[in-house]
Amino acid sequence: MKKIILFVLLGILGILFLLFLVRLISPKEIDDVSPEISCSEKYLKKSSILWVIPKFQGELISEDKEWCKYILSLNKTLGLHGVTHEFEEFNSNRNQSYLDEEIKIFEDCFGFKPEMFKPPQLKISNKNEELIKNNNLKLKGKFNQIIHKVYHCNDTGKFSNKFIDLF
Ligand SMILES: [Zn+2]
């Protein structure tokens, strides 16, 4: 009996250690990038992928050209992170024109179309999942969040950015 417990414990430790290594080498990301949310430049620069909210609190990113220029100057991969980022936005079904608007705002700001999508709070309905895939957007969800270090602007994630830095 004792041996079994020991094996299980070693197994769990092994998996955690593996996860630690995977997170160490996989590119870092930052969620909730918007001109309306203050974001530490330190974490923007540390990240390879910036997840942008196109229309947070009704403000279009495309209307803040300075911000668009600044984000482009960081030379990072940019992805779509919902439209307005309201709570579980993509857990209720959205249609093509809803997504079209989002893609247009993104394109007006950065000059190219997004290729990746991460739903707010990582919640997405089956129908929306299809919608995202039909638009040739790569969908990133919970698994992606576990195997990458993901910071949050404003430090509002489940774990603080400092903790993410450590693990
Ligand atoms: Zn978010």
mmCIF file of C-alpha atoms and ligand atoms in Angstrom:
data_model
loop_
_atom_site.group_PDB
_atom_site.id
_atom_site.type_symbol
_atom_site.label_atom_id
_atom_site.label_comp_id
_atom_site.label_asym_id
_atom_site.label_seq_id
_atom_site.Cartn_x
_atom_site.Cartn_y
_atom_site.Cartn_z
ATOM 1 C CA MET A 1 0.000 0.000 0.000
ATOM 2 C CA LYS A 2 2.718 2.436 1.032
ATOM 3 C CA LYS A 3 4.567 1.682 -2.201
ATOM 4 C CA ILE A 4 1.518 2.557 -4.289
ATOM 5 C CA ILE A 5 1.123 5.909 -2.547
ATOM 6 C CA LEU A 6 4.807 6.608 -3.119
ATOM 7 C CA PHE A 7 4.491 5.800 -6.835
ATOM 8 C CA VAL A 8 1.445 8.034 -7.202
ATOM 9 C CA LEU A 9 3.216 10.892 -5.441
ATOM 10 C CA LEU A 10 6.311 10.483 -7.589
ATOM 11 C CA GLY A 11 4.071 10.414 -10.672
ATOM 12 C CA ILE A 12 2.396 13.677 -9.707
ATOM 13 C CA LEU A 13 5.745 15.309 -8.943
ATOM 14 C CA GLY A 14 7.074 14.093 -12.294
ATOM 15 C CA ILE A 15 4.139 15.592 -14.174
ATOM 16 C CA LEU A 16 4.483 18.910 -12.329
ATOM 17 C CA PHE A 17 8.182 19.036 -13.078
ATOM 18 C CA LEU A 18 7.536 18.295 -16.751
ATOM 19 C CA LEU A 19 4.906 21.042 -16.848
ATOM 20 C CA PHE A 20 7.395 23.411 -15.228
ATOM 21 C CA LEU A 21 9.947 22.637 -17.963
ATOM 22 C CA VAL A 22 7.388 22.981 -20.770
ATOM 23 C CA ARG A 23 6.271 26.373 -19.433
ATOM 24 C CA LEU A 24 9.872 27.444 -19.084
ATOM 25 C CA ILE A 25 10.660 26.939 -22.769
ATOM 26 C CA SER A 26 7.305 27.731 -24.408
ATOM 27 C CA PRO A 27 6.758 31.318 -25.623
ATOM 28 C CA LYS A 28 5.139 33.670 -23.098
ATOM 29 C CA GLU A 29 1.825 35.389 -23.712
ATOM 30 C CA ILE A 30 -0.113 38.293 -22.278
ATOM 31 C CA ASP A 31 -3.920 38.597 -22.138
ATOM 32 C CA ASP A 32 -6.221 41.628 -22.044
ATOM 33 C CA VAL A 33 -4.200 44.055 -24.161
ATOM 34 C CA SER A 34 -6.233 47.219 -24.822
ATOM 35 C CA PRO A 35 -5.611 50.980 -24.724
ATOM 36 C CA GLU A 36 -8.249 51.110 -21.976
ATOM 37 C CA ILE A 37 -6.332 48.742 -19.689
ATOM 38 C CA SER A 38 -3.024 49.866 -18.255
ATOM 39 C CA CYS A 39 -0.345 47.348 -19.060
ATOM 40 C CA SER A 40 3.166 47.050 -17.717
ATOM 41 C CA GLU A 41 5.636 47.410 -20.572
ATOM 42 C CA LYS A 42 7.875 44.919 -18.836
ATOM 43 C CA TYR A 43 5.338 42.122 -19.373
ATOM 44 C CA LEU A 44 4.409 43.286 -22.889
ATOM 45 C CA LYS A 45 8.078 43.017 -23.849
ATOM 46 C CA LYS A 46 8.533 39.645 -22.145
ATOM 47 C CA SER A 47 5.639 38.135 -24.109
ATOM 48 C CA SER A 48 5.775 36.715 -27.628
ATOM 49 C CA ILE A 49 2.018 36.777 -28.175
ATOM 50 C CA LEU A 50 -0.194 39.732 -27.241
ATOM 51 C CA TRP A 51 -3.928 38.968 -26.958
ATOM 52 C CA VAL A 52 -5.813 42.092 -27.963
ATOM 53 C CA ILE A 53 -9.379 43.125 -27.030
ATOM 54 C CA PRO A 54 -10.670 45.162 -30.035
ATOM 55 C CA LYS A 55 -13.626 46.904 -28.387
ATOM 56 C CA PHE A 56 -13.205 47.060 -24.624
ATOM 57 C CA GLN A 57 -15.924 49.193 -22.980
ATOM 58 C CA GLY A 58 -17.152 50.369 -26.373
ATOM 59 C CA GLU A 59 -13.813 51.945 -27.384
ATOM 60 C CA LEU A 60 -12.422 50.780 -30.731
ATOM 61 C CA ILE A 61 -8.677 50.145 -30.751
ATOM 62 C CA SER A 62 -8.618 51.331 -34.384
ATOM 63 C CA GLU A 63 -9.461 54.835 -33.196
ATOM 64 C CA ASP A 64 -6.297 55.066 -31.137
ATOM 65 C CA LYS A 65 -3.713 55.150 -33.932
ATOM 66 C CA GLU A 66 -0.875 56.009 -31.547
ATOM 67 C CA TRP A 67 -1.602 52.895 -29.555
ATOM 68 C CA CYS A 68 -1.832 50.746 -32.706
ATOM 69 C CA LYS A 69 1.572 52.076 -33.778
ATOM 70 C CA TYR A 70 3.051 51.437 -30.354
ATOM 71 C CA ILE A 71 1.780 47.837 -30.242
ATOM 72 C CA LEU A 72 3.092 47.210 -33.774
ATOM 73 C CA SER A 73 6.485 48.652 -32.796
ATOM 74 C CA LEU A 74 6.856 45.925 -30.168
ATOM 75 C CA ASN A 75 7.063 43.458 -33.058
ATOM 76 C CA LYS A 76 5.024 40.665 -31.465
ATOM 77 C CA THR A 77 2.510 38.113 -32.681
ATOM 78 C CA LEU A 78 -0.980 39.510 -32.144
ATOM 79 C CA GLY A 79 -4.153 37.515 -31.509
ATOM 80 C CA LEU A 80 -7.827 38.287 -31.002
ATOM 81 C CA HIS A 81 -9.158 38.054 -27.466
ATOM 82 C CA GLY A 82 -12.940 38.366 -27.828
ATOM 83 C CA VAL A 83 -14.633 41.544 -28.977
ATOM 84 C CA THR A 84 -15.641 43.418 -25.829
ATOM 85 C CA HIS A 85 -14.321 40.882 -23.286
ATOM 86 C CA GLU A 86 -17.604 40.960 -21.372
ATOM 87 C CA PHE A 87 -18.037 37.991 -19.020
ATOM 88 C CA GLU A 88 -18.071 34.689 -20.957
ATOM 89 C CA GLU A 89 -18.694 36.631 -24.163
ATOM 90 C CA PHE A 90 -18.229 33.610 -26.408
ATOM 91 C CA ASN A 91 -20.134 31.171 -24.253
ATOM 92 C CA SER A 92 -23.363 32.537 -25.735
ATOM 93 C CA ASN A 93 -23.705 32.007 -29.469
ATOM 94 C CA ARG A 94 -22.394 34.761 -31.737
ATOM 95 C CA ASN A 95 -22.937 35.114 -35.479
ATOM 96 C CA GLN A 96 -20.673 35.853 -38.426
ATOM 97 C CA SER A 97 -21.334 39.599 -38.469
ATOM 98 C CA TYR A 98 -20.344 39.831 -34.789
ATOM 99 C CA LEU A 99 -17.001 38.242 -35.601
ATOM 100 C CA ASP A 100 -16.642 40.258 -38.823
ATOM 101 C CA GLU A 101 -16.857 43.507 -36.862
ATOM 102 C CA GLU A 102 -14.137 42.349 -34.527
ATOM 103 C CA ILE A 103 -11.851 41.283 -37.355
ATOM 104 C CA LYS A 104 -12.377 44.626 -39.105
ATOM 105 C CA ILE A 105 -11.501 46.673 -36.012
ATOM 106 C CA PHE A 106 -8.343 44.594 -35.579
ATOM 107 C CA GLU A 107 -7.412 45.021 -39.243
ATOM 108 C CA ASP A 108 -8.087 48.777 -39.192
ATOM 109 C CA CYS A 109 -5.674 49.066 -36.273
ATOM 110 C CA PHE A 110 -2.836 46.793 -37.341
ATOM 111 C CA GLY A 111 -3.181 46.507 -41.124
ATOM 112 C CA PHE A 112 -3.568 42.732 -41.241
ATOM 113 C CA LYS A 113 -6.157 40.134 -40.286
ATOM 114 C CA PRO A 114 -5.840 38.125 -37.065
ATOM 115 C CA GLU A 115 -4.945 34.446 -37.311
ATOM 116 C CA MET A 116 -5.570 33.334 -33.740
ATOM 117 C CA PHE A 117 -8.423 33.607 -31.284
ATOM 118 C CA LYS A 118 -8.574 33.164 -27.507
ATOM 119 C CA PRO A 119 -12.030 33.486 -25.896
ATOM 120 C CA PRO A 120 -12.424 35.681 -22.791
ATOM 121 C CA GLN A 121 -12.259 33.564 -19.596
ATOM 122 C CA LEU A 122 -11.389 30.694 -21.989
ATOM 123 C CA LYS A 123 -15.110 29.884 -22.269
ATOM 124 C CA ILE A 124 -16.533 29.081 -25.706
ATOM 125 C CA SER A 125 -19.717 27.319 -26.877
ATOM 126 C CA ASN A 126 -19.561 24.508 -29.437
ATOM 127 C CA LYS A 127 -21.292 26.671 -32.026
ATOM 128 C CA ASN A 128 -18.826 29.509 -31.564
ATOM 129 C CA GLU A 129 -15.968 27.038 -31.792
ATOM 130 C CA GLU A 130 -17.231 26.139 -35.256
ATOM 131 C CA LEU A 131 -17.595 29.825 -36.160
ATOM 132 C CA ILE A 132 -13.968 30.481 -35.198
ATOM 133 C CA LYS A 133 -12.722 27.491 -37.179
ATOM 134 C CA ASN A 134 -14.835 28.398 -40.234
ATOM 135 C CA ASN A 135 -13.046 31.754 -40.237
ATOM 136 C CA ASN A 136 -9.667 30.046 -40.340
ATOM 137 C CA LEU A 137 -8.749 31.324 -36.903
ATOM 138 C CA LYS A 138 -6.618 29.090 -34.720
ATOM 139 C CA LEU A 139 -8.450 28.597 -31.444
ATOM 140 C CA LYS A 140 -6.397 28.734 -28.237
ATOM 141 C CA GLY A 141 -8.034 27.567 -25.028
ATOM 142 C CA LYS A 142 -7.419 26.026 -21.636
ATOM 143 C CA PHE A 143 -4.677 23.628 -22.701
ATOM 144 C CA ASN A 144 -2.718 26.480 -24.277
ATOM 145 C CA GLN A 145 -3.096 28.470 -21.044
ATOM 146 C CA ILE A 146 -1.646 25.607 -18.984
ATOM 147 C CA ILE A 147 1.428 24.946 -21.098
ATOM 148 C CA HIS A 148 2.390 28.628 -21.561
ATOM 149 C CA LYS A 149 3.206 31.339 -19.065
ATOM 150 C CA VAL A 150 0.332 33.767 -19.552
ATOM 151 C CA TYR A 151 0.493 37.222 -17.954
ATOM 152 C CA HIS A 152 -2.422 39.622 -17.690
ATOM 153 C CA CYS A 153 -2.356 43.361 -18.232
ATOM 154 C CA ASN A 154 -3.563 45.016 -15.033
ATOM 155 C CA ASP A 155 -2.462 41.817 -13.240
ATOM 156 C CA THR A 156 -6.039 40.522 -12.981
ATOM 157 C CA GLY A 157 -5.395 36.859 -13.826
ATOM 158 C CA LYS A 158 -6.065 33.963 -11.478
ATOM 159 C CA PHE A 159 -2.400 34.133 -10.497
ATOM 160 C CA SER A 160 -0.392 37.334 -10.243
ATOM 161 C CA ASN A 161 2.185 38.083 -12.949
ATOM 162 C CA LYS A 162 4.950 37.629 -10.360
ATOM 163 C CA PHE A 163 3.742 34.115 -9.607
ATOM 164 C CA ILE A 164 3.520 33.316 -13.332
ATOM 165 C CA ASP A 165 7.138 34.460 -13.611
ATOM 166 C CA LEU A 166 8.180 31.831 -11.053
ATOM 167 C CA PHE A 167 6.153 28.894 -12.340
HETATM 168 ZN ZN ZN B 1 -8.988 38.049 -20.859
#
